[in-house]
Short mmCIF file of C-alpha atoms in Angstrom, two decimals:
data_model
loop_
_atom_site.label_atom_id
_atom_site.label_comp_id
_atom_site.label_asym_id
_atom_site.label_seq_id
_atom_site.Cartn_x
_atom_site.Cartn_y
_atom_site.Cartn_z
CA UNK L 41 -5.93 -11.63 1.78
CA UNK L 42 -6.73 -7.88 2.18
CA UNK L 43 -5.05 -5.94 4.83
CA UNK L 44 -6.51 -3.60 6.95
CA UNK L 45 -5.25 -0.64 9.39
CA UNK L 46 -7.48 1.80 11.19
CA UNK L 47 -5.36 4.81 12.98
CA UNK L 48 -5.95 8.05 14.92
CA UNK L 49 -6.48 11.32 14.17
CA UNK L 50 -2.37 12.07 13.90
CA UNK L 51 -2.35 8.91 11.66
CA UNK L 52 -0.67 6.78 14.38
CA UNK L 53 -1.76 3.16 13.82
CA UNK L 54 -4.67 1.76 16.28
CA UNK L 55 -5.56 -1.45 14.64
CA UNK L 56 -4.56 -3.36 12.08
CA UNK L 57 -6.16 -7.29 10.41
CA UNK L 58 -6.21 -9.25 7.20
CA UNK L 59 -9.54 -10.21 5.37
CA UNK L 60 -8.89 -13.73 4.27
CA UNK L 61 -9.57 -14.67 0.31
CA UNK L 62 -9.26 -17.68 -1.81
CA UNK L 63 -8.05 -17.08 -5.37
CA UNK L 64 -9.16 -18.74 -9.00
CA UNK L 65 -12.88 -19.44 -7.28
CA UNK L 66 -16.24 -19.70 -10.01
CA UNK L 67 -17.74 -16.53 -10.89
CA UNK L 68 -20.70 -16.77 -8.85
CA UNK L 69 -18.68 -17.74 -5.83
CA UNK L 70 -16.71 -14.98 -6.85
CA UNK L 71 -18.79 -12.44 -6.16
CA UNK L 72 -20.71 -14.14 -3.43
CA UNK L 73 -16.77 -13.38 -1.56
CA UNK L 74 -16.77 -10.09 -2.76
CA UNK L 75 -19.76 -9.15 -1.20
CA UNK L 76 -18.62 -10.81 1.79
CA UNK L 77 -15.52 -9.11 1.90
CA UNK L 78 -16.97 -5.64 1.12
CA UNK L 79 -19.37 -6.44 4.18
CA UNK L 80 -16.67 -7.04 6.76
CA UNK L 81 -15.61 -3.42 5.46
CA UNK L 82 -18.45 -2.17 6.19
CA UNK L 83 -18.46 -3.49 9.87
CA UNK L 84 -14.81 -2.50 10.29
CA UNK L 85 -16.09 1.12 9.46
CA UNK L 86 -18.59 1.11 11.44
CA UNK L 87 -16.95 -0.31 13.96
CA UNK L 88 -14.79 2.36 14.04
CA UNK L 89 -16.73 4.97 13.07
CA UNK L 90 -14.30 5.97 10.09
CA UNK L 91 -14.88 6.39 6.50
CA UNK L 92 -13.08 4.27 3.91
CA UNK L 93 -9.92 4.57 1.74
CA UNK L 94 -8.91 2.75 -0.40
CA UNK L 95 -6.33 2.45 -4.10
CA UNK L 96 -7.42 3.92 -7.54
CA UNK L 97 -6.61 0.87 -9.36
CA UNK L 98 -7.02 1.54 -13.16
CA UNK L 99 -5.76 -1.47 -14.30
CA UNK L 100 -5.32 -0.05 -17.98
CA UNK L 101 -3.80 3.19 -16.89
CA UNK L 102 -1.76 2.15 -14.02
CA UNK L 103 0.44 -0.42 -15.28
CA UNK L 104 4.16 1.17 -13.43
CA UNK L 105 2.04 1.62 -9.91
CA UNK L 106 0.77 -1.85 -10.62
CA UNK L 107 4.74 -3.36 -11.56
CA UNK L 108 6.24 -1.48 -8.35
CA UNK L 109 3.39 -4.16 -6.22
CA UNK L 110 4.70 -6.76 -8.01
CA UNK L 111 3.82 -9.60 -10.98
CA UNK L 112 1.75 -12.01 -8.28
CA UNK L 113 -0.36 -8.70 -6.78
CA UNK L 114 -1.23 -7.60 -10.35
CA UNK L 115 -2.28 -11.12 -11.74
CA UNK L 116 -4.19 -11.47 -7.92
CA UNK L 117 -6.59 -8.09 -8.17
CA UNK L 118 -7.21 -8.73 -11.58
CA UNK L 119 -8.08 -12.42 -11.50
CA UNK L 120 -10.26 -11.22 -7.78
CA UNK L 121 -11.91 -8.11 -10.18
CA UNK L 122 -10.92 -5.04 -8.55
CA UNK L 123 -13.24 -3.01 -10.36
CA UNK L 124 -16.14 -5.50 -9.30
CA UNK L 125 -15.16 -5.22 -5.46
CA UNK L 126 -14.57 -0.95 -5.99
CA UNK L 127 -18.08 -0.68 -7.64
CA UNK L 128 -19.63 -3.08 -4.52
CA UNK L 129 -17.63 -1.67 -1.80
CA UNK L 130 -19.23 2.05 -3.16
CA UNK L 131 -22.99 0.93 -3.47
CA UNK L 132 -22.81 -0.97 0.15
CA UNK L 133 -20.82 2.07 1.57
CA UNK L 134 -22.84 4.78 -0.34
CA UNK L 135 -26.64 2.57 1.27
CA UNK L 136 -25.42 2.77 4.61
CA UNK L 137 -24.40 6.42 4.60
CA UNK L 138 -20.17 5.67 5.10
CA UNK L 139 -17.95 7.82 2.97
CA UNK L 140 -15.76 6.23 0.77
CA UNK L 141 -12.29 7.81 -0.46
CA UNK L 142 -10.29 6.91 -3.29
CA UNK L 143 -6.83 7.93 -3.12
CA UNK L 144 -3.49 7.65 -5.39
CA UNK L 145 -1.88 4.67 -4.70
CA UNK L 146 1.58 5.85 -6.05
CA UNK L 147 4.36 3.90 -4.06
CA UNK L 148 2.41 2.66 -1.24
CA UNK L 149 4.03 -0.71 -1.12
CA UNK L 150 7.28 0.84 -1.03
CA UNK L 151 6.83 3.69 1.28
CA UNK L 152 4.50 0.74 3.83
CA UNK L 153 8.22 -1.50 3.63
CA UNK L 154 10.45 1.71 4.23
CA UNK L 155 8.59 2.89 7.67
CA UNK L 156 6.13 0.84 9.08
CA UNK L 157 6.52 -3.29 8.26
CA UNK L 158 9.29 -3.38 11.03
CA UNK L 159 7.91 0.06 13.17
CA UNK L 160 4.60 -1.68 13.93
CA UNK L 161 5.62 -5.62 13.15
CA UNK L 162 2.94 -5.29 9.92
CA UNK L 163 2.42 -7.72 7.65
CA UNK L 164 3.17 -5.98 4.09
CA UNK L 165 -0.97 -5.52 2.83
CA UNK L 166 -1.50 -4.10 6.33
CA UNK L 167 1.47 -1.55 6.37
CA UNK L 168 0.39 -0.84 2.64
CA UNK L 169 -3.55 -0.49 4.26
CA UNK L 170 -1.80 2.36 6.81
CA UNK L 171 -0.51 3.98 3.78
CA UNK L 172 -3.42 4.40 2.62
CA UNK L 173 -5.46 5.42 5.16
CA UNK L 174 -3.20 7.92 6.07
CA UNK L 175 -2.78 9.20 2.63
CA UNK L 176 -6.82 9.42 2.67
CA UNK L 177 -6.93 12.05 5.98
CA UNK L 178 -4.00 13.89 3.42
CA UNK L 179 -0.79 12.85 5.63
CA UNK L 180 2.04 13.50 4.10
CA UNK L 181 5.40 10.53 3.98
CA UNK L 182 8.54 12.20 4.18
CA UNK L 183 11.84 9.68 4.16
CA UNK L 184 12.73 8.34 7.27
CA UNK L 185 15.62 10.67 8.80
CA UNK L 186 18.21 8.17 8.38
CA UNK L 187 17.66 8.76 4.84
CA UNK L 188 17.08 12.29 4.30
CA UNK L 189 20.73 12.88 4.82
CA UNK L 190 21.60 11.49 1.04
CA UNK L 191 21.02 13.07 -1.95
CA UNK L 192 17.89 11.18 -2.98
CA UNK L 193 15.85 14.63 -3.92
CA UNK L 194 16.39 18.31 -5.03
CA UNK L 195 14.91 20.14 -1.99
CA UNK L 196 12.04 22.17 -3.28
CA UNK L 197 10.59 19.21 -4.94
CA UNK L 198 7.25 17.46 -4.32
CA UNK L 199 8.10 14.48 -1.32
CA UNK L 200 6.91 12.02 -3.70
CA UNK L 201 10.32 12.99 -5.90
CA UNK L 202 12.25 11.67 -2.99
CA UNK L 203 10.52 8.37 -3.10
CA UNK L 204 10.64 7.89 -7.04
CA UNK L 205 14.15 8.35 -6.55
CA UNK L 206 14.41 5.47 -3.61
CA UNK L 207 12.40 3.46 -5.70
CA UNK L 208 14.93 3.44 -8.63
CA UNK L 209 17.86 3.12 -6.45
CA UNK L 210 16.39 -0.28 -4.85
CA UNK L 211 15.46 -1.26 -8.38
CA UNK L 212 19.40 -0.98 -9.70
CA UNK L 213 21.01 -3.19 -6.17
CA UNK L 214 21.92 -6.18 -7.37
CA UNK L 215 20.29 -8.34 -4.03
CA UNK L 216 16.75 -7.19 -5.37
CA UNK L 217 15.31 -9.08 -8.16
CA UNK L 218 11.96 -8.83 -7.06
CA UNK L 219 9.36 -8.29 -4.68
CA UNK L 220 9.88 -11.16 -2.35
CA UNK L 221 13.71 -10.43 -2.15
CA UNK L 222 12.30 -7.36 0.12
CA UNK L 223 11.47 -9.36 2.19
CA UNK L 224 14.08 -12.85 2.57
CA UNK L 225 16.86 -9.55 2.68
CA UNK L 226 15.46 -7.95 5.91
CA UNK L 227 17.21 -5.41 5.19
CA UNK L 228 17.27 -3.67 8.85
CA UNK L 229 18.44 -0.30 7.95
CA UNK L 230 17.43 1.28 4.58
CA UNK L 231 20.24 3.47 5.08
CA UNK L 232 22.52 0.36 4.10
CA UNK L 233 21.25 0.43 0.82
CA UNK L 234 20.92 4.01 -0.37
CA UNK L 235 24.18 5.13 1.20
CA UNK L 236 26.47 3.02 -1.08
CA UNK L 237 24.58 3.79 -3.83
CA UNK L 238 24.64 7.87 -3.93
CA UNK L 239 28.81 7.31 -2.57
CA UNK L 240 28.76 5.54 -6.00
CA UNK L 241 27.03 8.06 -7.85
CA UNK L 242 29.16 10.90 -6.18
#
């Protein structure tokens, strides 16, 4: 499925939804989906009266944004082709007069599991979707304050720095092997993790 989140002006969420899909379908119903999908987009947009953001997925150029999402995501958007639903999601956008913005999609997933799966009860694609759209009206996603207080960034550097940093430290705990093991943890406070680590590295 596709997640969804529409939010405010501030970038607080509003609404949120999945957009159901079936995986490994013909090529014809394929695209026939596609279209479908793009077109409940569209309505959502309009419904709202918002343009739409969405990932910059270059499959051959973002291979370390695509491994931080996971194996299954990766083999999912490419088997679903991304680029074909991008390129339809513009032209139906683009006919009916609804901006469309394309936006970095560096650490999403992690920064959606940090702060807002268990602030707003998400499902992961629809705190990833909040991500986005808040990284589309040029929000920026500091750490949450319980971990700001560890040394996970030089201060002066770009917040992103702070997150690459997070990101490696989850990546070296021994309880994460992969992307569903975010999840059957629960961790309930990040600060748990990162605060044995950097007492280790001190």
């Amino acid at each position: 499925c596709i997640g969804w989140a529409y939010c405010d002006a501030d970038g607080n969420l509003r609404e949120h939804g999945q957009i159901p899909l079936e995986m490994g379908l013909p090529p014809n119903q394929q695209n026939a989906q596609i279209t479908n999908t793009c077109l409940q987009i569209q309505q959502l947009a309009n419904k709202y009266a918002c343009p739409v953001v969405i990932e910059n997925l270059d499959f051959s150029k973002k291979k370390e944004v695509l491994r931080e999402k996971g194996q299954k995501y990766s083999r999912m958007l490419s088997s679903w082709a991304y680029n074909l639903f991008s390129e339809k999601l513009e032209a139906i956008l683009n006919n009916r007069g609804i901006e469309l913005i394309i936006v970095n999609p560096a650490y999403s997933s992690l920064i959606a599991l940090v702060k807002y799966v268990r602030m707003y009860g998400l499902a992961s694609d629809e705190a990833a979707a909040l991500v986005i759209a808040r990284r589309g009206m040029k929000l920026s996603e500091r750490l949450p304050r319980s971990l700001t207080a560890y040394p996970l960034v030089k201060k002066g550097k770009h917040v992103w720095s702070a997150w690459n940093q997070l990101n490696k430290l989850i990546k070296s705990w021994d309880a994460i092997q992969c992307r569903h093991d975010y999840y059957s943890i629960r961790v309930s406070n990040w600060e748990s993790l990162v605060k044995p680590q950097c007492e280790y590295k001190d």
